[in-house]
PDB file of C-alpha atoms and ligand atoms in Angstrom:
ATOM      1  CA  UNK A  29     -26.378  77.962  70.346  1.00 90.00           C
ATOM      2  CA  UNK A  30     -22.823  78.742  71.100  1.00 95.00           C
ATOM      3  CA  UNK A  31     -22.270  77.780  75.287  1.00 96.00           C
ATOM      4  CA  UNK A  32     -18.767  78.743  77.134  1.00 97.00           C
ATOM      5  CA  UNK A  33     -18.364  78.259  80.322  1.00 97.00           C
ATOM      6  CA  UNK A  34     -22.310  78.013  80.970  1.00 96.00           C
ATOM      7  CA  UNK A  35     -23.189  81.412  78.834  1.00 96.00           C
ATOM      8  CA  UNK A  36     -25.478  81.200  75.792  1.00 96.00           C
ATOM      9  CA  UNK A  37     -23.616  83.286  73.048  1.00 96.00           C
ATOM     10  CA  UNK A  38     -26.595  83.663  70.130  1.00 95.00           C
ATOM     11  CA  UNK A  39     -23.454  84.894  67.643  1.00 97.00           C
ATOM     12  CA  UNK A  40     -20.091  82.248  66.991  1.00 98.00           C
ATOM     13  CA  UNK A  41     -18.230  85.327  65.913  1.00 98.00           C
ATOM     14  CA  UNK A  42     -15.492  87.059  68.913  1.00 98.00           C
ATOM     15  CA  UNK A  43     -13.925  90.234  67.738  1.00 98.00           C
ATOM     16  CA  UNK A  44     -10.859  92.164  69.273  1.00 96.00           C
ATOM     17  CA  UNK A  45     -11.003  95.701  69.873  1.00 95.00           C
ATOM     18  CA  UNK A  46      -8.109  96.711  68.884  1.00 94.00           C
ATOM     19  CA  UNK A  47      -6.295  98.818  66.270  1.00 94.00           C
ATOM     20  CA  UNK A  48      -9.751 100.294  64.352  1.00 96.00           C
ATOM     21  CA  UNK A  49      -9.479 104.013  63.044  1.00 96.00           C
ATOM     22  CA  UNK A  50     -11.718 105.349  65.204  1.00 95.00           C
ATOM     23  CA  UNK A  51     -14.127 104.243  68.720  1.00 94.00           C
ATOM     24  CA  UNK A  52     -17.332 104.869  66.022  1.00 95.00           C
ATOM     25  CA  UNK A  53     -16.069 102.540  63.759  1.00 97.00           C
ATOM     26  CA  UNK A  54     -15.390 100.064  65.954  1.00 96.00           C
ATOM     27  CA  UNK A  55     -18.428 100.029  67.255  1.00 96.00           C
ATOM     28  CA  UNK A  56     -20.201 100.157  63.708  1.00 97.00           C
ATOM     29  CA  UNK A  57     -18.285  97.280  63.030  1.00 98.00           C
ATOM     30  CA  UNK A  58     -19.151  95.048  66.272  1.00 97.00           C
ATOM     31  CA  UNK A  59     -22.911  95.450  65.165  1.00 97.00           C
ATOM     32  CA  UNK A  60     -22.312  94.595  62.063  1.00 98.00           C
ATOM     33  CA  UNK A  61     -20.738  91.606  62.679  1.00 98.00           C
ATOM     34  CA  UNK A  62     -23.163  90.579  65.034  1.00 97.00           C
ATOM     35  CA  UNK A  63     -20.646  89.171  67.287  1.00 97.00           C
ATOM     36  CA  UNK A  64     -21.959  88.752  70.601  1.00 92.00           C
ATOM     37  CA  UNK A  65     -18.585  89.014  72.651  1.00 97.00           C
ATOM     38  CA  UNK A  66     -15.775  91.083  72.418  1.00 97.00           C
ATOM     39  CA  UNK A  67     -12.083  90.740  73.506  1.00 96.00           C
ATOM     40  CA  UNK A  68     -10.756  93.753  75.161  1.00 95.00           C
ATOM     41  CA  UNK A  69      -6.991  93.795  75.919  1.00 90.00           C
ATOM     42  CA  UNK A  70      -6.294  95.345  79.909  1.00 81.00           C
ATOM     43  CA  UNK A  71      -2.826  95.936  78.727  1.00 72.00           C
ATOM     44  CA  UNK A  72      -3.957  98.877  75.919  1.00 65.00           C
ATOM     45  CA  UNK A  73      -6.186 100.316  78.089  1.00 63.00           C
ATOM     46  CA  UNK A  74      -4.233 101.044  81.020  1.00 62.00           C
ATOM     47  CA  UNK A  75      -0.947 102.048  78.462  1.00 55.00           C
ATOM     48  CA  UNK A  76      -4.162 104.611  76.916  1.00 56.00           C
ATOM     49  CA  UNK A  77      -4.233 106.156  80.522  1.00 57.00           C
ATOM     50  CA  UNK A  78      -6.794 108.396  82.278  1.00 62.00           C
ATOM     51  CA  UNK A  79      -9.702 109.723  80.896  1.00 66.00           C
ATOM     52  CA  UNK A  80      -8.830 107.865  77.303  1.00 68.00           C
ATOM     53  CA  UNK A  81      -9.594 103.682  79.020  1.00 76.00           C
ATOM     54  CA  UNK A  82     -12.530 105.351  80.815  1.00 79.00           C
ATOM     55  CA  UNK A  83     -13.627 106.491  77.074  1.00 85.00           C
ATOM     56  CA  UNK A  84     -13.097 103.000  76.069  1.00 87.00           C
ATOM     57  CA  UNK A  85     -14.866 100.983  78.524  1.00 87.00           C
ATOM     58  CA  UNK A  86     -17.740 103.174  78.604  1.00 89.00           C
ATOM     59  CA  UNK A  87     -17.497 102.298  74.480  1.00 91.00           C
ATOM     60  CA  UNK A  88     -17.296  98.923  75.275  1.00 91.00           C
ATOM     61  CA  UNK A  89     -20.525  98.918  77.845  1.00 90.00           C
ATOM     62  CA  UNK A  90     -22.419 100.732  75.487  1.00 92.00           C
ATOM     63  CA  UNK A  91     -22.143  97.666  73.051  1.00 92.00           C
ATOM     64  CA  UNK A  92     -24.089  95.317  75.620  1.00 92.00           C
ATOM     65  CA  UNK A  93     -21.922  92.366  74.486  1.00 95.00           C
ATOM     66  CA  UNK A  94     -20.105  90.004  76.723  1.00 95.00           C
ATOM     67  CA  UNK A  95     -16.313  91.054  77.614  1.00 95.00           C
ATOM     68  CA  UNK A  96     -13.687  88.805  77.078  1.00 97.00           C
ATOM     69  CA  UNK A  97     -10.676  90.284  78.630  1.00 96.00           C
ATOM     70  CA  UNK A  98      -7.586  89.345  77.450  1.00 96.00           C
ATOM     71  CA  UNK A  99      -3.640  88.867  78.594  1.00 96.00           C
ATOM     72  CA  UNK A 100      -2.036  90.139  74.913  1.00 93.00           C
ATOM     73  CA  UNK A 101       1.590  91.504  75.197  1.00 91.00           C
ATOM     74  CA  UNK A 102       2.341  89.184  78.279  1.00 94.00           C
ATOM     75  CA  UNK A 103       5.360  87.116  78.606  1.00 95.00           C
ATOM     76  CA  UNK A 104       5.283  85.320  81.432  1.00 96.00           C
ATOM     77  CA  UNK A 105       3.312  83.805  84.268  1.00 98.00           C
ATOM     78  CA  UNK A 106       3.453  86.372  86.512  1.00 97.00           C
ATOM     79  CA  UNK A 107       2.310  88.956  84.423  1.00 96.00           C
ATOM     80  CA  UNK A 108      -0.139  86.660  82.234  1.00 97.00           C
ATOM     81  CA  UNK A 109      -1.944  86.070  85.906  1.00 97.00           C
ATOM     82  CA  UNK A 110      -1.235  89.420  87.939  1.00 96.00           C
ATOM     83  CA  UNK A 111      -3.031  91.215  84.391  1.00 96.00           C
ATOM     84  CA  UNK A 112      -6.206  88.406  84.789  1.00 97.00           C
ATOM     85  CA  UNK A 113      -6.093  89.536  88.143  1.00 96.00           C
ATOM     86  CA  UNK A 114      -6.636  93.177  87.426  1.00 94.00           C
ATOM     87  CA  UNK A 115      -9.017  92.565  84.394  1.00 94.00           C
ATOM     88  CA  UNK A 116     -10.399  90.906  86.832  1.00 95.00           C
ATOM     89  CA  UNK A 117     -11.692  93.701  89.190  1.00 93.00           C
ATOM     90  CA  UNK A 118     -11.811  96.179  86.748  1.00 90.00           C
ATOM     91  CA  UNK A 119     -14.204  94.342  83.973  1.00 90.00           C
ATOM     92  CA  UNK A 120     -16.325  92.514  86.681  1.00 92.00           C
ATOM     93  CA  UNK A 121     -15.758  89.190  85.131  1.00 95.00           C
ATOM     94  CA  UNK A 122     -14.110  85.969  85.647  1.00 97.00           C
ATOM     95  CA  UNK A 123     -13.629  85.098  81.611  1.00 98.00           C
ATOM     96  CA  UNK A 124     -10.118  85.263  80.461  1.00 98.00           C
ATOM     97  CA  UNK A 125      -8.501  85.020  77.508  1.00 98.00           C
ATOM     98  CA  UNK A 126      -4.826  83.404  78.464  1.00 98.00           C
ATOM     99  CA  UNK A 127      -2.544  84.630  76.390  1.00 97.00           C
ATOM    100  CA  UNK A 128       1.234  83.778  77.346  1.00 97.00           C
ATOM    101  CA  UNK A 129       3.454  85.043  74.497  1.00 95.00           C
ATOM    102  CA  UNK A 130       6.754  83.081  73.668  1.00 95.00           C
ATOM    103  CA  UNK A 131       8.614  84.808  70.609  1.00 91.00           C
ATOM    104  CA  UNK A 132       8.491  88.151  69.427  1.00 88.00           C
ATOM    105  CA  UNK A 133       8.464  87.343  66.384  1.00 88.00           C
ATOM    106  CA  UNK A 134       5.198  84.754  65.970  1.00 89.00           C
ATOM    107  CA  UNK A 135       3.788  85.944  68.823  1.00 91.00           C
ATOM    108  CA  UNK A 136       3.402  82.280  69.274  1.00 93.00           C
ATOM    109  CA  UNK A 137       2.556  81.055  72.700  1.00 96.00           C
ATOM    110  CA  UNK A 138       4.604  79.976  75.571  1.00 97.00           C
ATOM    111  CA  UNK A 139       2.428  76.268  75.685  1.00 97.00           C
ATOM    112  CA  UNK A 140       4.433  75.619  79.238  1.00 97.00           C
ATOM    113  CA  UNK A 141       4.000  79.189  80.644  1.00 98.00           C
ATOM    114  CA  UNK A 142       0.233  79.153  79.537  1.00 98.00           C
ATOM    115  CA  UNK A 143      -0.438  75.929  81.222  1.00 98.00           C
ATOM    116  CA  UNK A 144       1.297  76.999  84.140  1.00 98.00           C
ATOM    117  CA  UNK A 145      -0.821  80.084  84.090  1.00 98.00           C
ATOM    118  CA  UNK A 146      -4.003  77.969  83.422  1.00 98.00           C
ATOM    119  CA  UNK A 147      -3.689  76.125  86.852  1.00 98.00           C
ATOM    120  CA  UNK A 148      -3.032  78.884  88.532  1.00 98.00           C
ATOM    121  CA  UNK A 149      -6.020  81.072  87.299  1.00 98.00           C
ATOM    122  CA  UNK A 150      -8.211  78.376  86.722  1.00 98.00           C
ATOM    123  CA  UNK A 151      -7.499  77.001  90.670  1.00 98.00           C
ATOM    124  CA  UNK A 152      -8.641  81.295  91.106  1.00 98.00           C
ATOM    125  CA  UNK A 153     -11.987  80.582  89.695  1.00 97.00           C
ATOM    126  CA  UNK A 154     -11.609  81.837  86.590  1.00 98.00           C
ATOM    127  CA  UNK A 155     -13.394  80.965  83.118  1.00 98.00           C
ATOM    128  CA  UNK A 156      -9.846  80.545  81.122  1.00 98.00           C
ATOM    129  CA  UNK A 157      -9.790  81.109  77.307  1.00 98.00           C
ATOM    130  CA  UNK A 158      -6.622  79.617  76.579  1.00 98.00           C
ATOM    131  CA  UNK A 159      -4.784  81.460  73.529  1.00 98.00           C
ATOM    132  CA  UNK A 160      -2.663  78.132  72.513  1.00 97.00           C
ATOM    133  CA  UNK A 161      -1.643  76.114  69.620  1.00 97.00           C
ATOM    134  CA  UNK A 162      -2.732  73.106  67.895  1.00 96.00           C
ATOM    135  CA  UNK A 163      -0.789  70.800  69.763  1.00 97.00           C
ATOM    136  CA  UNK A 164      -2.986  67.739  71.277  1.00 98.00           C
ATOM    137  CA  UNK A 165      -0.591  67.500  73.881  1.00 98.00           C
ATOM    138  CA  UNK A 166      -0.704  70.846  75.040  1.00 98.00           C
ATOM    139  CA  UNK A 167      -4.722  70.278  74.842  1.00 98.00           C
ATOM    140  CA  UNK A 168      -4.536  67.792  76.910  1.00 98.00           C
ATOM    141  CA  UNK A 169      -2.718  69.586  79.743  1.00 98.00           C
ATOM    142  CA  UNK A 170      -4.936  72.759  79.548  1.00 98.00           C
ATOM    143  CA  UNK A 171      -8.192  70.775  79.958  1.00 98.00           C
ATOM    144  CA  UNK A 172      -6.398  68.630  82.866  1.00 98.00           C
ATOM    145  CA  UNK A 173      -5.551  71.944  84.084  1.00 98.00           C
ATOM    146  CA  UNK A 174      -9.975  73.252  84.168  1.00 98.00           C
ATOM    147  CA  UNK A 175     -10.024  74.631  80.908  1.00 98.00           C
ATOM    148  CA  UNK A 176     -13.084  74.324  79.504  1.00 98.00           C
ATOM    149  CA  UNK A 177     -12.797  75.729  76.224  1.00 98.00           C
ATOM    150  CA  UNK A 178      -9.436  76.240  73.646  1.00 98.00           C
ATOM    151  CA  UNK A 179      -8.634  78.805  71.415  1.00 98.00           C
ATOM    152  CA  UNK A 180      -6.147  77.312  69.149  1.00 98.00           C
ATOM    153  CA  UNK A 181      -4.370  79.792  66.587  1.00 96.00           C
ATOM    154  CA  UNK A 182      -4.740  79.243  62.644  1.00 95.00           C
ATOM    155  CA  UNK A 183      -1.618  81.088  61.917  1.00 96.00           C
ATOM    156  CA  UNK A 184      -0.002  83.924  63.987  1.00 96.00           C
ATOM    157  CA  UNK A 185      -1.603  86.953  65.152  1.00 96.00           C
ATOM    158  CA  UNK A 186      -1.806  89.592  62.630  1.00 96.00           C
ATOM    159  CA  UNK A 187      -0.525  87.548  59.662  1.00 96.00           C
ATOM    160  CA  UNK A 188      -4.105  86.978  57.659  1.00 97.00           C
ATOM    161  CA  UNK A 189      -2.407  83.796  56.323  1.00 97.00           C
ATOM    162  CA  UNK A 190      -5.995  81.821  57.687  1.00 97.00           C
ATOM    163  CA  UNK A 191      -5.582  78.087  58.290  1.00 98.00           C
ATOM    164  CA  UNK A 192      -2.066  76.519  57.734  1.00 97.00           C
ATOM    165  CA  UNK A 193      -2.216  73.519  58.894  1.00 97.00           C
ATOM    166  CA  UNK A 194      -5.846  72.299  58.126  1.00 97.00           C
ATOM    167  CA  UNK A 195      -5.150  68.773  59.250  1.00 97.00           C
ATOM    168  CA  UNK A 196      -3.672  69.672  62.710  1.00 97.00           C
ATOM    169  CA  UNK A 197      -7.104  71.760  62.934  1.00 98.00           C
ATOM    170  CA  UNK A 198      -9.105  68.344  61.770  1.00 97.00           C
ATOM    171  CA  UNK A 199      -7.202  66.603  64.369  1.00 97.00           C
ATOM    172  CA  UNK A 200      -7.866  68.560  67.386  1.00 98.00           C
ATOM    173  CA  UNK A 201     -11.707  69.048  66.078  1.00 98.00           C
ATOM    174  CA  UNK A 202     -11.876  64.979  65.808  1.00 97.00           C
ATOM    175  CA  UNK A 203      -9.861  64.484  69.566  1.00 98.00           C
ATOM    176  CA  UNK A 204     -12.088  67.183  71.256  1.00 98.00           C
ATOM    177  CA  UNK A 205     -15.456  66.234  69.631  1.00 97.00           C
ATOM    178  CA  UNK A 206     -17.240  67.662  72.738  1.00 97.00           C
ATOM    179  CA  UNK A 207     -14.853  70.871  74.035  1.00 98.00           C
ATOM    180  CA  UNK A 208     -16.071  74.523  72.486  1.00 98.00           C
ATOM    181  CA  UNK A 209     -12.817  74.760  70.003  1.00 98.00           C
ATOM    182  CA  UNK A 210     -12.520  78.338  68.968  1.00 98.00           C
ATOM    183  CA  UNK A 211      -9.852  78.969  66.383  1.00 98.00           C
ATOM    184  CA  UNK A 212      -8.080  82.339  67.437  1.00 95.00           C
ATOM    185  CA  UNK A 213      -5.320  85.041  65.321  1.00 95.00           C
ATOM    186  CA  UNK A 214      -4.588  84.634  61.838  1.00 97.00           C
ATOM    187  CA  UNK A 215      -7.534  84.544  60.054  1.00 98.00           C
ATOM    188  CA  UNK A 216      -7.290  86.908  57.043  1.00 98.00           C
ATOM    189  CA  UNK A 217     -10.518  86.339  55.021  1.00 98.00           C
ATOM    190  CA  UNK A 218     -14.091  85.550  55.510  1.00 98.00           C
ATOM    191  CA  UNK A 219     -13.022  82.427  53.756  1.00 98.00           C
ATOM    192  CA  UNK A 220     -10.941  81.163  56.153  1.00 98.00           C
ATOM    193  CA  UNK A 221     -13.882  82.098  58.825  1.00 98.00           C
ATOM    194  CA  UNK A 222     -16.250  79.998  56.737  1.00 98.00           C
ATOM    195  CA  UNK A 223     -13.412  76.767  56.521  1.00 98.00           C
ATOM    196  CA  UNK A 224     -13.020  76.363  59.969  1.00 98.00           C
ATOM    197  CA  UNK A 225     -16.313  76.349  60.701  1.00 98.00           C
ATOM    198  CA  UNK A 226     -16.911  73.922  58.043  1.00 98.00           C
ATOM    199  CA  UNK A 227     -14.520  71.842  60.235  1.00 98.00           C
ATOM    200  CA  UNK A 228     -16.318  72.016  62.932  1.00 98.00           C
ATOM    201  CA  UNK A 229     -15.124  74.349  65.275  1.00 98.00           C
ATOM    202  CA  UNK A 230     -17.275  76.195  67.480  1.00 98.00           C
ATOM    203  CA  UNK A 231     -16.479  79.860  66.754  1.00 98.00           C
ATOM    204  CA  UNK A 232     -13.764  82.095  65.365  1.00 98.00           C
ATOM    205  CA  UNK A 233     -12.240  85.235  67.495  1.00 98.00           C
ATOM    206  CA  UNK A 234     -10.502  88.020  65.187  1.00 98.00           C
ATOM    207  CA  UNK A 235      -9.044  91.342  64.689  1.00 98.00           C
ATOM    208  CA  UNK A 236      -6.701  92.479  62.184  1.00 98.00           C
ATOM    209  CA  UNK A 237      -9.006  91.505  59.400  1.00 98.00           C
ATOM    210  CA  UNK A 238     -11.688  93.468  60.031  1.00 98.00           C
ATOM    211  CA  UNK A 239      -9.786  96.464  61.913  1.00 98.00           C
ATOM    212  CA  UNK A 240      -7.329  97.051  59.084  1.00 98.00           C
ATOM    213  CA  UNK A 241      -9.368  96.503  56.468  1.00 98.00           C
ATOM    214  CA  UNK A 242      -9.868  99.337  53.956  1.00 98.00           C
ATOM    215  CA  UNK A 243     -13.945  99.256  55.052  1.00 98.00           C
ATOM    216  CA  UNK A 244     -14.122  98.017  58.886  1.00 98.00           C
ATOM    217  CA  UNK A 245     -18.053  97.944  59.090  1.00 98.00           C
ATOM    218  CA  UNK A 246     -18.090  96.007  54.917  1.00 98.00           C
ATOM    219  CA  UNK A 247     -15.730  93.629  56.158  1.00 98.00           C
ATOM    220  CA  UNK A 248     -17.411  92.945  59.816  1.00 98.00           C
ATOM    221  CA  UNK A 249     -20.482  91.781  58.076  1.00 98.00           C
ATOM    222  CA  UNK A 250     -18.820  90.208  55.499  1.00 98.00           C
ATOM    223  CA  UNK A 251     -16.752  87.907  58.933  1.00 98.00           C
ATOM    224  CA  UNK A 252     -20.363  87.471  60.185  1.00 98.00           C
ATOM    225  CA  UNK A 253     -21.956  85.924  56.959  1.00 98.00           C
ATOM    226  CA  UNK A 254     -19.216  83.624  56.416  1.00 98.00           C
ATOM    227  CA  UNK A 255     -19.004  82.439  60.170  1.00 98.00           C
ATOM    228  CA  UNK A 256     -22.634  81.884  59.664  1.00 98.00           C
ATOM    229  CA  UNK A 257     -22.727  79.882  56.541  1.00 98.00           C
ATOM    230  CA  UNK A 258     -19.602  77.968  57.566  1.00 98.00           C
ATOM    231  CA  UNK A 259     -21.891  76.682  60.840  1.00 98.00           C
ATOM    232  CA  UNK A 260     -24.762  76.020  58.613  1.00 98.00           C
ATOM    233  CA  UNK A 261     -23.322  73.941  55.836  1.00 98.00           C
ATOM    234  CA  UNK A 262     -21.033  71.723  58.918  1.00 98.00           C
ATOM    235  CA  UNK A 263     -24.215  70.998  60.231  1.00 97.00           C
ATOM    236  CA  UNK A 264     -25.906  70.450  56.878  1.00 98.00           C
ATOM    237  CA  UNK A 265     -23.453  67.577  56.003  1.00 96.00           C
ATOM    238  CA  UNK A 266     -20.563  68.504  53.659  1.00 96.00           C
ATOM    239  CA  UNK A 267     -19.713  65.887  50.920  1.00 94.00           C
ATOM    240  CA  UNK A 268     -16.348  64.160  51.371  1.00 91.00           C
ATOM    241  CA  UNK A 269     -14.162  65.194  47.814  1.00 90.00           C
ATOM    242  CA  UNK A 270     -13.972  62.239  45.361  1.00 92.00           C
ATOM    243  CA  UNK A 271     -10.930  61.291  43.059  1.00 93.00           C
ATOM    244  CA  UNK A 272     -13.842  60.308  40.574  1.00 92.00           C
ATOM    245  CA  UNK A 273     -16.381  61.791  38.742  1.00 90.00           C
ATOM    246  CA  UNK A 274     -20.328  60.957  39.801  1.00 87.00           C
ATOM    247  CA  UNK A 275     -22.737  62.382  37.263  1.00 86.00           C
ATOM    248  CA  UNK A 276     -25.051  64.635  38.511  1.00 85.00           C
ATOM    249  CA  UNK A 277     -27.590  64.326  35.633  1.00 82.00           C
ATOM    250  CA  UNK A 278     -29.199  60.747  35.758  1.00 76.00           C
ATOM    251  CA  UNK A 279     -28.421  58.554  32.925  1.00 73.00           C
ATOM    252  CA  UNK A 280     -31.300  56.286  32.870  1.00 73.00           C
ATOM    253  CA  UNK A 281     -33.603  57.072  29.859  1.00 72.00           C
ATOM    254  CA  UNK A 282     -30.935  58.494  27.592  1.00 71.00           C
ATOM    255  CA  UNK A 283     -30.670  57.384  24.082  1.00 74.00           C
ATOM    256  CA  UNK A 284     -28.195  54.813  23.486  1.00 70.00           C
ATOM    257  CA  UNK A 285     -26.483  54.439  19.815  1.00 71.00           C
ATOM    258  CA  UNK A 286     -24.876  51.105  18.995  1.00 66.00           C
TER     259      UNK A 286
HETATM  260  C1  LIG B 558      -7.538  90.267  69.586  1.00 77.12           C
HETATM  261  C2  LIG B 558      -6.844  89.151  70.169  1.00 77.12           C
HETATM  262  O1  LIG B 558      -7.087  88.875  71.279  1.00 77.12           O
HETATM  263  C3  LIG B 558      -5.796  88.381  69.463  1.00 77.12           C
HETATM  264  O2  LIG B 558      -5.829  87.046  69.742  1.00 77.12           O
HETATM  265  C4  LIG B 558      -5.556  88.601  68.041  1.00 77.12           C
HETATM  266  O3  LIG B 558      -5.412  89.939  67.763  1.00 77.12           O
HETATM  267  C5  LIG B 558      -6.472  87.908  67.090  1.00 77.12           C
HETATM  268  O4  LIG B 558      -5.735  87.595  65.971  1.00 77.12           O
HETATM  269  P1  LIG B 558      -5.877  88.387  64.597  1.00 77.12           P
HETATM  270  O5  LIG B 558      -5.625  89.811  64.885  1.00 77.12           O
HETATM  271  O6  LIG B 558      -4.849  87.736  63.716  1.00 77.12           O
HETATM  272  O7  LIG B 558      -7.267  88.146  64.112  1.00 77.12           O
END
């Protein structure tokens, strides 16, 4: 079973909240999926306002899944940690998800802010869920820093591009054999789910994928199955490729014609 940060997750699928057509099918989806934690961004929620966020959370309790609150749309320190802060009191939890965003236009992170926000917030007591790359480096400083799990991207949020760089994603797996690796934004396809769990990793968070897809609650299952069946044939022992062929049929009995 999945552990973070001491908690017993029976699902390795995370889903955001965001961007579905409607609360009911967001919450069709999530049991679907059976995901057993969901990332809710404090940012959209408070933007929502009033009555709306109250709608939400009470949405969001009614699922009975744990709450991963999240830092999206922050671009610094300050505001990375005074929104953890504030998720904080108002979710009743001391998970994070770090997110510290350095370019509009990847939405790639800020590796030096997010560090810099992981010692702070981690030094707070919190459970931080670092939104980073798949730099080793970077790695290295978050878990110096009392991270206890990573969330390296695949490809940048929203693109559905899935893995890009499958050998950085190997790496980190083989340098962190014993850190919860959960690869986070940019998976497009329940393929992609099911590759980097054949890799190894621990879980896969997403969003886009399943809230824009055509059929939310189809393609939430669909995300489930394949994180699933990625986890079952890692463990089951995946053959390395070969440049040659091996028959499959034996050859010893056949009929042999001089
Ligand atoms: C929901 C969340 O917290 C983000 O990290 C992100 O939205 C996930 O990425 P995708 O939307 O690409 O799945």
């Amino acid at each position: 079973m999945l552990e973070l940060y001491g908690t017993k997750l029976p699902s390795r699928l995370l889903l955001g909240t965001a961007q579905y057509p409607s609360p009911a099918i967001l919450a069709d989806a999530v049991k679907a999926s059976g995901a057993s934690a969901v990332t809710v961004s404090l940012r959209r929620e408070m933007a929502g306002g009033g009555r709306g966020g109250e709608k939400f959370w009470s949405l969001i309790q009614s699922l009975r899944l744990h709450v991963l609150p999240n830092t999206a749309g922050c671009h610094s320190v300050k505001e990375a940690v005074t929104t953890a802060k504030m998720a904080r009191e108002i979710f009743g939890t001391n998970w994070i998800k770090l997110e510290v965003i350095g370019n509009h236009d990847t939405l790639q992170p800020d590796v030096f802010g997010l560090v810099e926000a992981a010692r702070i917030l981690c030094g707070d007591g919190f459970a931080v869920f670092p939104y980073t790359t798949d730099d080793l480096v970077v790695a290295e400083r978050l878990l110096g820093m009392g991270c206890k799990v990573l969330m390296p991207w695949c490809a940048p949020i929203g693109s559905a591009l899935g893995p890009v760089n499958v050998t950085a994603l190997r790496s980190m797996r083989g340098h962190f054999p014993d850190v919860p690796l959960i690869v986070d934004a940019g998976i497009g396809r329940p393929s992609h789910a099911a590759l980097v769990m054949e890799l190894g990793f621990d879980a896969v968070l997403l969003n886009t994928a399943v809230a824009r897809a055509a059929e939310p609650v189809g393609m939430a299952r669909a995300f489930g199955k394949a994180v699933d069946a990625g986890r079952e044939a890692y463990r089951s022992g995946l053959l390395e490729p070969r440049d040659v062929a091996v028959p499959s049929t034996p050859t010893i009995g056949q009929a042999v014609f001089q």
